[in-house]
Coordinates of N, CA, C and O and ligand atoms in Angstrom, one line a residue:
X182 N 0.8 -1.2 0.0 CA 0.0 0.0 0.0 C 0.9 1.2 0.0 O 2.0 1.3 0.6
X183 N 0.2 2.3 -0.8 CA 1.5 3.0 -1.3 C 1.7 4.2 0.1 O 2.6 5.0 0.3
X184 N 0.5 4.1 1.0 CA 0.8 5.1 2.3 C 1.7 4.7 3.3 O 2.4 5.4 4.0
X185 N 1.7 3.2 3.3 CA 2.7 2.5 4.2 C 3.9 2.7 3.2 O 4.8 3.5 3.7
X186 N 4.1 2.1 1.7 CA 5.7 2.4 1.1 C 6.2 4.6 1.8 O 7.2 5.1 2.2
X187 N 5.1 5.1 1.7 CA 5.7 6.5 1.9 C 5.8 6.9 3.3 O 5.9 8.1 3.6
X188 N 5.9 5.8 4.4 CA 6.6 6.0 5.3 C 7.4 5.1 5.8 O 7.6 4.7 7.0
X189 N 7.9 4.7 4.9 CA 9.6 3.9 4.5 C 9.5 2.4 5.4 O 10.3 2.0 6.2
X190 N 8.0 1.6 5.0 CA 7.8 0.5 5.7 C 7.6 -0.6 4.9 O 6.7 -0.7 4.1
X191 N 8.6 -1.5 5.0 CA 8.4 -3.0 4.0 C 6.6 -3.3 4.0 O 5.8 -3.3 5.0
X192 N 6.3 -3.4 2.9 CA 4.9 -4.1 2.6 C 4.8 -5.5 2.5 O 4.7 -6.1 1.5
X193 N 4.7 -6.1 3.8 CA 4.2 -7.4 3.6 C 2.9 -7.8 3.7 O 2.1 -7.2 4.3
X194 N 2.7 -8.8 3.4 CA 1.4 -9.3 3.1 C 0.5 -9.4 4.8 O -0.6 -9.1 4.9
X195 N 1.6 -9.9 6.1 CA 0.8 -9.7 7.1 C 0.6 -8.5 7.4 O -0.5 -8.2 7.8
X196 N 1.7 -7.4 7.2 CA 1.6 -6.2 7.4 C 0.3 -5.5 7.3 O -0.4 -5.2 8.2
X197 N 0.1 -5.3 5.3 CA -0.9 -5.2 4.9 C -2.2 -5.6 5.5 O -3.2 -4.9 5.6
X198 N -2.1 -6.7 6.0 CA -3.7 -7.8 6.2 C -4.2 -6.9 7.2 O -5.3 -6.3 7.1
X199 N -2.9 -6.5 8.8 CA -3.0 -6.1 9.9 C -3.2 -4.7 9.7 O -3.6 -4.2 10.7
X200 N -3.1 -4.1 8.9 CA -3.0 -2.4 8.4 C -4.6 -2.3 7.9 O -5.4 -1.4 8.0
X201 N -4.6 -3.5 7.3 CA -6.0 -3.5 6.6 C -7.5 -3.8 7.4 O -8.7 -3.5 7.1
X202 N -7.1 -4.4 8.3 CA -7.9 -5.3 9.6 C -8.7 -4.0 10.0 O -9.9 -3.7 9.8
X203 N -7.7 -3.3 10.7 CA -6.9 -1.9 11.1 C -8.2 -0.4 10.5 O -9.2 0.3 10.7
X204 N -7.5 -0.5 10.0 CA -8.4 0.8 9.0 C -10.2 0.4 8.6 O -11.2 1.1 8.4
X205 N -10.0 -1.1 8.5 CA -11.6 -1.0 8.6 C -12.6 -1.1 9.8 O -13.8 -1.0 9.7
X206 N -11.6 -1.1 11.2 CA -12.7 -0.8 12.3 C -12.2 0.6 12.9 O -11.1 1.3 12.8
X207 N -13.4 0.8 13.6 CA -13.4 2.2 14.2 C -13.8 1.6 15.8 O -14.2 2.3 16.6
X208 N -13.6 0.5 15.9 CA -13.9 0.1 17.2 C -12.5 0.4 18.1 O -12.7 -0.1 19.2
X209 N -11.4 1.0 18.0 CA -10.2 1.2 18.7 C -10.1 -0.6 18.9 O -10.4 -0.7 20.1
X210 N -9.7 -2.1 18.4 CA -9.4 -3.0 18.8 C -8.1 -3.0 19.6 O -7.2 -2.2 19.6
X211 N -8.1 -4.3 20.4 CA -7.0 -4.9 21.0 C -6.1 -5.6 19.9 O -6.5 -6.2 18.9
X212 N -4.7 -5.6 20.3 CA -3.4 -6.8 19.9 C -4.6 -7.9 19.3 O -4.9 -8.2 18.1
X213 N -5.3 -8.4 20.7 CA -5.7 -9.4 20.0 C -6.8 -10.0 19.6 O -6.9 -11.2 19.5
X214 N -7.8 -9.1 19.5 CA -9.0 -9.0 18.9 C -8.4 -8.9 17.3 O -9.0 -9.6 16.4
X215 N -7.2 -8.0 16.8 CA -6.6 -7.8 15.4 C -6.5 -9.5 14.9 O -7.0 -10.2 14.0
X216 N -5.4 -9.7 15.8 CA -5.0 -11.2 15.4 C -6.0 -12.2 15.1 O -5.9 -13.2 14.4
X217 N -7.3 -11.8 15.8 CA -8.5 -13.2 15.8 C -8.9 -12.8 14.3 O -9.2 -13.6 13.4
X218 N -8.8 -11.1 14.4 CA -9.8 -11.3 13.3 C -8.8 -11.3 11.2 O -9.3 -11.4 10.0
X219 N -7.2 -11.1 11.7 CA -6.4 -11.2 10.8 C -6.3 -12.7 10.5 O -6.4 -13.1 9.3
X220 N -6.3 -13.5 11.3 CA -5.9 -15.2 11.3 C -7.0 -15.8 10.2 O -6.6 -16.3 9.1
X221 N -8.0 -15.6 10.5 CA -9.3 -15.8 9.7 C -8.6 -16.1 8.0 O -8.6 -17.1 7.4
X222 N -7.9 -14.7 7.7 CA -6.9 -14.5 6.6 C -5.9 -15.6 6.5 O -6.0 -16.6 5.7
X223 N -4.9 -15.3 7.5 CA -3.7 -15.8 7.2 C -3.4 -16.5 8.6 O -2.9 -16.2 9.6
X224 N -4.0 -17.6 8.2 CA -3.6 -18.8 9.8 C -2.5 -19.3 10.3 O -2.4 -20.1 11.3
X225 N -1.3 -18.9 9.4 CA 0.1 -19.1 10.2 C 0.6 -17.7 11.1 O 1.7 -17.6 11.7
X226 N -0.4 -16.7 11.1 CA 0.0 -15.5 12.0 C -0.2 -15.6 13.5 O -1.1 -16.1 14.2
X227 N 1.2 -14.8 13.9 CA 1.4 -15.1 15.4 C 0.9 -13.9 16.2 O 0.8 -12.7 15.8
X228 N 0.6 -14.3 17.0 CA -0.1 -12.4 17.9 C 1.3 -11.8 18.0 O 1.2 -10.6 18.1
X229 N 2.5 -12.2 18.1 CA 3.5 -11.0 18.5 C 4.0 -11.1 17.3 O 5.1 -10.5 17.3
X230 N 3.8 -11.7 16.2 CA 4.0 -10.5 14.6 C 2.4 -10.0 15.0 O 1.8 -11.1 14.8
X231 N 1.7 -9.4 15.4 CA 0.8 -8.8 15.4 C 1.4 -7.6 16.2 O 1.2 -6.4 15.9
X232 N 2.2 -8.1 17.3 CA 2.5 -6.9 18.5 C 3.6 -6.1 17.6 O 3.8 -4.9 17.7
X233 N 4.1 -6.8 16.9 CA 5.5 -6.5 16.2 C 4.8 -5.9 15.0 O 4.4 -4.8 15.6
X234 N 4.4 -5.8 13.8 CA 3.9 -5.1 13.2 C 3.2 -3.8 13.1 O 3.1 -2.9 12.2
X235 N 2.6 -4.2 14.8 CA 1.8 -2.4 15.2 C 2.8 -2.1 15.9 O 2.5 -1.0 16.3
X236 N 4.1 -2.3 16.3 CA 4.9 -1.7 16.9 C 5.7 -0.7 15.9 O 6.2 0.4 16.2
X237 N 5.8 -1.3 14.4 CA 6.5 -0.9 13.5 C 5.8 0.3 12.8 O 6.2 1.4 12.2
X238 N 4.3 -0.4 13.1 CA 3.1 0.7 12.1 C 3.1 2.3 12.9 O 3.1 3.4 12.4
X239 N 3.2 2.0 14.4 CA 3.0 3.1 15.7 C 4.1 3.8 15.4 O 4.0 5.0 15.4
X240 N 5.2 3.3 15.1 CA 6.7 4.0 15.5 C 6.8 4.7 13.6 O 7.6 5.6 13.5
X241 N 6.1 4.4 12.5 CA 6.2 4.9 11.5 C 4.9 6.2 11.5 O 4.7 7.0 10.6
X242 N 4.2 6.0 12.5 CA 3.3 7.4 12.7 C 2.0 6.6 11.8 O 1.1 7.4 11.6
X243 N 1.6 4.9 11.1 CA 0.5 5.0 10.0 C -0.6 4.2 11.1 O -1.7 3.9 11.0
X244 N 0.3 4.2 12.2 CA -1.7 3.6 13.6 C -1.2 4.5 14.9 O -0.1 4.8 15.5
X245 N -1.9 4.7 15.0 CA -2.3 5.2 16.5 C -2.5 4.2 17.6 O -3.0 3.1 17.3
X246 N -2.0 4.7 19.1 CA -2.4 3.7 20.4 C -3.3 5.2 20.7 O -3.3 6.4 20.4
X247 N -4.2 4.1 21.5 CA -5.0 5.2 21.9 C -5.1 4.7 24.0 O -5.2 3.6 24.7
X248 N -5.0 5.5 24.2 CA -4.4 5.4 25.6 C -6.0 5.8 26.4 O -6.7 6.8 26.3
X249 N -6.2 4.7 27.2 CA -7.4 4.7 28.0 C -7.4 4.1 29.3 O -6.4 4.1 30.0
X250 N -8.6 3.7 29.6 CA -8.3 2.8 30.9 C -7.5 1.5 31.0 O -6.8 0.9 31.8
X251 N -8.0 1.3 29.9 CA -7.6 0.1 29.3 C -6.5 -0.9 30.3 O -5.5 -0.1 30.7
X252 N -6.4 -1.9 30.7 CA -5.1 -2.8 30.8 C -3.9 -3.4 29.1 O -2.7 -3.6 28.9
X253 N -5.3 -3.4 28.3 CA -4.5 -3.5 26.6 C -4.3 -2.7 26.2 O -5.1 -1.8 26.4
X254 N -3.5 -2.5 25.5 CA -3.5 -1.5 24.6 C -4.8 -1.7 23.3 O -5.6 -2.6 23.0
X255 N -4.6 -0.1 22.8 CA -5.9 -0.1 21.7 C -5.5 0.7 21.1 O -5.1 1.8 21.5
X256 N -5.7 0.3 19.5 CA -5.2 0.7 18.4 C -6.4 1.2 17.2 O -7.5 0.7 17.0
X257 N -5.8 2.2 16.8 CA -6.4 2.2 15.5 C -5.3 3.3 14.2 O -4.5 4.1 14.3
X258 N -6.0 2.6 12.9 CA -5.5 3.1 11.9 C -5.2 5.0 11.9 O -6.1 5.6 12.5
X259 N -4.4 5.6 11.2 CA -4.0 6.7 11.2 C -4.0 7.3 9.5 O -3.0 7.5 8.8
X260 N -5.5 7.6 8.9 CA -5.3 7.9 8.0 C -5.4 9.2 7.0 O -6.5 9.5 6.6
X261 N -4.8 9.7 6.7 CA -4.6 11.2 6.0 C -6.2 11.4 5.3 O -6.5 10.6 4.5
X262 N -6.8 12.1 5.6 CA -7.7 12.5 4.8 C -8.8 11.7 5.2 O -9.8 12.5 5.1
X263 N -9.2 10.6 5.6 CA -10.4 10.5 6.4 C -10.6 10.8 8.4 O -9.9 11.0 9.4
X264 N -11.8 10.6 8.1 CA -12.3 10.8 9.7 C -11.1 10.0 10.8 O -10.6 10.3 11.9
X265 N -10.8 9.0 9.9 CA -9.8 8.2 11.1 C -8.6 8.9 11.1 O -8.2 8.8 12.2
X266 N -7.9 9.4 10.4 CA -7.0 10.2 10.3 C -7.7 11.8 10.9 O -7.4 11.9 12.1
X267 N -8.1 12.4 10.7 CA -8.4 13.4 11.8 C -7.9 13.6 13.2 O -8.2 12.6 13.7
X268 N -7.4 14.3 14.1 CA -7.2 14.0 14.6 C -8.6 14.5 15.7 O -9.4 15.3 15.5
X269 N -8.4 13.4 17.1 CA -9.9 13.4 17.1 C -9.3 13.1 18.8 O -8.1 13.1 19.1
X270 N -10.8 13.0 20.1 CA -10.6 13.0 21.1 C -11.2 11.3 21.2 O -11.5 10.4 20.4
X271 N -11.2 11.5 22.3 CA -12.1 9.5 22.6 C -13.0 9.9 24.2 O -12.7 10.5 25.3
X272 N -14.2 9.4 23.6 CA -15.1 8.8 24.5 C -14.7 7.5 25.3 O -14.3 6.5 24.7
X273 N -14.7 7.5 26.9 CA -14.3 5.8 27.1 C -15.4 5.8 28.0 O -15.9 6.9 28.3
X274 N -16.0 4.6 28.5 CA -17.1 4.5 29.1 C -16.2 3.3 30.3 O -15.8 2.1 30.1
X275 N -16.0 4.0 31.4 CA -15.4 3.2 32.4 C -16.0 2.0 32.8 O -15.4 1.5 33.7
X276 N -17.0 1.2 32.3 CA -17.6 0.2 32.7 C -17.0 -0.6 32.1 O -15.9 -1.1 32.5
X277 N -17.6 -0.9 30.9 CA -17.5 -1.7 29.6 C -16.0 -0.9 28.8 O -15.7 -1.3 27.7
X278 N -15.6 -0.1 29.2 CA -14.3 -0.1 28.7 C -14.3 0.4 27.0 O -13.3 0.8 26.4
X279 N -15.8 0.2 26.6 CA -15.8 0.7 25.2 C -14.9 2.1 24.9 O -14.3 2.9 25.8
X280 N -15.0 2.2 24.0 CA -13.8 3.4 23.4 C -14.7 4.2 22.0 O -14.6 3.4 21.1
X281 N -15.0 4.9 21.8 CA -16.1 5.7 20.6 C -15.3 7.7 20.5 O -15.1 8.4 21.4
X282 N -15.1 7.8 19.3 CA -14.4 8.7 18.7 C -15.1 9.8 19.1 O -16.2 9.5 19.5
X283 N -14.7 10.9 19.3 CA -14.7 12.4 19.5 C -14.1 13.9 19.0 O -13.1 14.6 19.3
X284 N -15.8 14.2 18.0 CA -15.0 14.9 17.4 C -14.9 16.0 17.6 O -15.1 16.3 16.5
X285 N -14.7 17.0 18.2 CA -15.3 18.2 19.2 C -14.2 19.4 18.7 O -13.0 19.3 19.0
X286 N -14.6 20.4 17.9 CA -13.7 21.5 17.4 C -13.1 22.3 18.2 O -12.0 22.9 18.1
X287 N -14.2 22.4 19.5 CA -13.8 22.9 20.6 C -12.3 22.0 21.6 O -11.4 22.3 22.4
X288 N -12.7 21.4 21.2 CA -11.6 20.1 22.1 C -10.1 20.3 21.4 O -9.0 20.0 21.9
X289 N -10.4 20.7 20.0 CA -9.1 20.5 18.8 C -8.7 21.9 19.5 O -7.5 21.8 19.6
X290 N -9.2 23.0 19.8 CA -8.6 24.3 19.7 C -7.8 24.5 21.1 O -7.1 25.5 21.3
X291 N -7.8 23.3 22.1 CA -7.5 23.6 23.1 C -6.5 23.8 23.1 O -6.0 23.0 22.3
X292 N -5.5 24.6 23.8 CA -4.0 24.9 24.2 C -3.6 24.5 25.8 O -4.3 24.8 26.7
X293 N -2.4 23.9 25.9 CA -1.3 23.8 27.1 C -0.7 25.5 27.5 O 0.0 26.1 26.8
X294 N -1.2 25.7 28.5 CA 0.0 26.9 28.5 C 1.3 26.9 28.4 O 1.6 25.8 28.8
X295 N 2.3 27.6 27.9 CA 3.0 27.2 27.6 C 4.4 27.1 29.1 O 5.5 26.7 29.1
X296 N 3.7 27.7 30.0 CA 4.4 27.9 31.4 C 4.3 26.5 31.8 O 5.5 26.2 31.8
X297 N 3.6 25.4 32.3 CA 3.1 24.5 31.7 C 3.4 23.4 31.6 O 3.4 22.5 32.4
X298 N 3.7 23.3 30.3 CA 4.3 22.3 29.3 C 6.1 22.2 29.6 O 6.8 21.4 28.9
X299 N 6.7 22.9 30.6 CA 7.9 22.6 31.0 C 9.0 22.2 30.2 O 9.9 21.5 30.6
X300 N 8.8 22.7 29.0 CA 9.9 22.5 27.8 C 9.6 21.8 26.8 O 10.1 21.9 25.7
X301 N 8.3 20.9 27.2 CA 8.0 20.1 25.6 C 7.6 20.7 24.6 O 6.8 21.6 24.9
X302 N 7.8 20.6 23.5 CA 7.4 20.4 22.2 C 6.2 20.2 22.3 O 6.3 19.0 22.1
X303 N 5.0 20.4 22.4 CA 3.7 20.1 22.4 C 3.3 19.4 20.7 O 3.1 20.2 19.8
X304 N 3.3 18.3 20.6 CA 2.4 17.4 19.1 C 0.7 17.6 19.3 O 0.1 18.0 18.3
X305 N 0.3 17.5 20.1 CA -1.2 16.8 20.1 C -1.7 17.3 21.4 O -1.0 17.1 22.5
X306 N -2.9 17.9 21.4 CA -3.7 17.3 22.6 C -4.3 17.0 22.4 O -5.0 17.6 21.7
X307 N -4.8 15.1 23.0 CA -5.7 14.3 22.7 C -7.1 14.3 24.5 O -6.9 14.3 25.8
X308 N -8.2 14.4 23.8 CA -8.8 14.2 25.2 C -9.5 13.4 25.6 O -10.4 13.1 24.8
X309 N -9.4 12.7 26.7 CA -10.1 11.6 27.4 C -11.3 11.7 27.8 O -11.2 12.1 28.9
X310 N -12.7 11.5 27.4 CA -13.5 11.9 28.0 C -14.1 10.4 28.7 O -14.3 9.5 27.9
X311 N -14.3 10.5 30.0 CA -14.6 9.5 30.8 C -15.9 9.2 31.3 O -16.3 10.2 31.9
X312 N -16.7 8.4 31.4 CA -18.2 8.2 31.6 C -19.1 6.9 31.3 O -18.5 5.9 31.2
X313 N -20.3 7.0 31.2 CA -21.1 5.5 31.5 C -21.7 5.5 30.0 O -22.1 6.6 29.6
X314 N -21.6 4.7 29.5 CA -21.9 4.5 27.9 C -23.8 4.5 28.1 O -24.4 4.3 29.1
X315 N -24.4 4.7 27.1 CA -25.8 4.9 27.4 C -26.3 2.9 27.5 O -27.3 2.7 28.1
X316 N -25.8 2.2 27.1 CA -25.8 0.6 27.4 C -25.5 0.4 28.8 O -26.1 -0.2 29.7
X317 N -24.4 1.0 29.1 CA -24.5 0.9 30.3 C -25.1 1.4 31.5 O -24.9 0.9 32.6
X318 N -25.7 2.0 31.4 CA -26.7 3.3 32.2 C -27.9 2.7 32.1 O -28.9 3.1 32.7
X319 N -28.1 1.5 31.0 CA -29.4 0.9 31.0 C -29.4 -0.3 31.7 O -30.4 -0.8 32.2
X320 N -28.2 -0.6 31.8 CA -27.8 -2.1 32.5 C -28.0 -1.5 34.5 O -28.6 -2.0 35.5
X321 N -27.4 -0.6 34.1 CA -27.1 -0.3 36.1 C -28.9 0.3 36.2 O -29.4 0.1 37.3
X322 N -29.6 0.8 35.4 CA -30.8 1.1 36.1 C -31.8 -0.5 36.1 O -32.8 -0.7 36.8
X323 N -31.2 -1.2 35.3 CA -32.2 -2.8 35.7 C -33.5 -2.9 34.9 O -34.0 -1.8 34.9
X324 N -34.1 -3.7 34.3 CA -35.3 -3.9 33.9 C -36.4 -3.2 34.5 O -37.0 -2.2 33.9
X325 N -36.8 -3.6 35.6 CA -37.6 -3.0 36.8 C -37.7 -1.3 37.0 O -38.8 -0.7 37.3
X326 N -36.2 -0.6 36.6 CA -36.1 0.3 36.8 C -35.1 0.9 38.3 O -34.3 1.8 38.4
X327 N -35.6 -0.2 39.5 CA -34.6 -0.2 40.2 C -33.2 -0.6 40.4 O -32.4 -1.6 40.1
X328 N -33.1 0.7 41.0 CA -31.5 0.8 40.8 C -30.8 -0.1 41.4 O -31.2 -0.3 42.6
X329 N -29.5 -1.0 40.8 CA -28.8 -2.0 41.4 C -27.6 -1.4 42.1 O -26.8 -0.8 41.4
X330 N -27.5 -1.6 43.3 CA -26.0 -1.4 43.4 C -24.9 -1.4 42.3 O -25.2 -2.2 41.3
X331 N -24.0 -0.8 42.2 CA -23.2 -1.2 40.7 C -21.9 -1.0 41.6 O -21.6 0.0 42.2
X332 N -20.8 -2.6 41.5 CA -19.4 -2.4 42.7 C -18.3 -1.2 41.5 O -18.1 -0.9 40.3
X333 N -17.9 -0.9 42.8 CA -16.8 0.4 42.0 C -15.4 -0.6 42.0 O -15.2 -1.3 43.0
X334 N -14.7 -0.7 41.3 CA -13.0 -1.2 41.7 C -11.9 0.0 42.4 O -10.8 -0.2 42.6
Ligands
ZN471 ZN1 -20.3 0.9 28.8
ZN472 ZN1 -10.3 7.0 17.8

């Protein structure tokens, strides 16, 4: 694919498959939700050429980690000129852990002061926005309507 050759990355066929897995969800996947659903493809693939591939894709700037509550990491494609490429904030819903895009112009304009930022170079501000997914708000209010206890960690 000629966006991966123009940031000076061997094109291989798992590469591709995982690049391609990649760019068609917008669900932010896990390592290894990629691999379940890359293998399907190509059944001699290992999850750490999986780990190893998005390590190569991350470090050439063509996927994004997207940093949440998460214990996994969570990935998605980085691409010029569509929505996924945009740069964008994330919804996470602390329950269910879901992850859903954020596109908020107000969020894009925000600035670090620069007193602040303690010398970095500022790239990006990405924002976390934390809360109960509307599935979930249906689950903790119960059928009945009464409210269940819901345990905190
Ligand atoms: Zn949820
Ligand atoms: Zn995203």
């Amino acid at each position: 694919m000629a966006l991966l050759r123009a940031r000076g990355l061997a094109v291989t066929e798992q590469r591709l498959a995982i690049f391609a897995a990649l760019a068609a969800s917008r669900d932010h996947p896990t390592a290894e939700q990629l691999f379940l659903a890359v293998r399907e493809k190509l059944p001699n693939l290992s999850l750490a050429t999986v780990y190893k591939n998005l390590e190569a894709l991350r470090a050439a700037g063509a996927v994004s980690d997207v940093n949440t509550l998460h214990e996994q990491g969570r990935y998605e494609a980085a691409l010029p000129g569509t929505g996924a490429g945009r740069p964008h904030h994330h919804l996470v819903c602390v329950s269910c852990k879901k992850v859903i895009d954020l596109h908020d112009a107000r969020l894009d304009a925000l600035r670090v002061s620069p007193q602040e930022t303690q010398g970095f170079e500022v790239r990006a501000v990405r924002v976390q926005v934390e809360g109960i997914c509307p599935a979930c708000r249906a689950r903790a209010k119960g059928p009945s309507g009464s409210r269940k206890p819901v345990s905190r960690r």
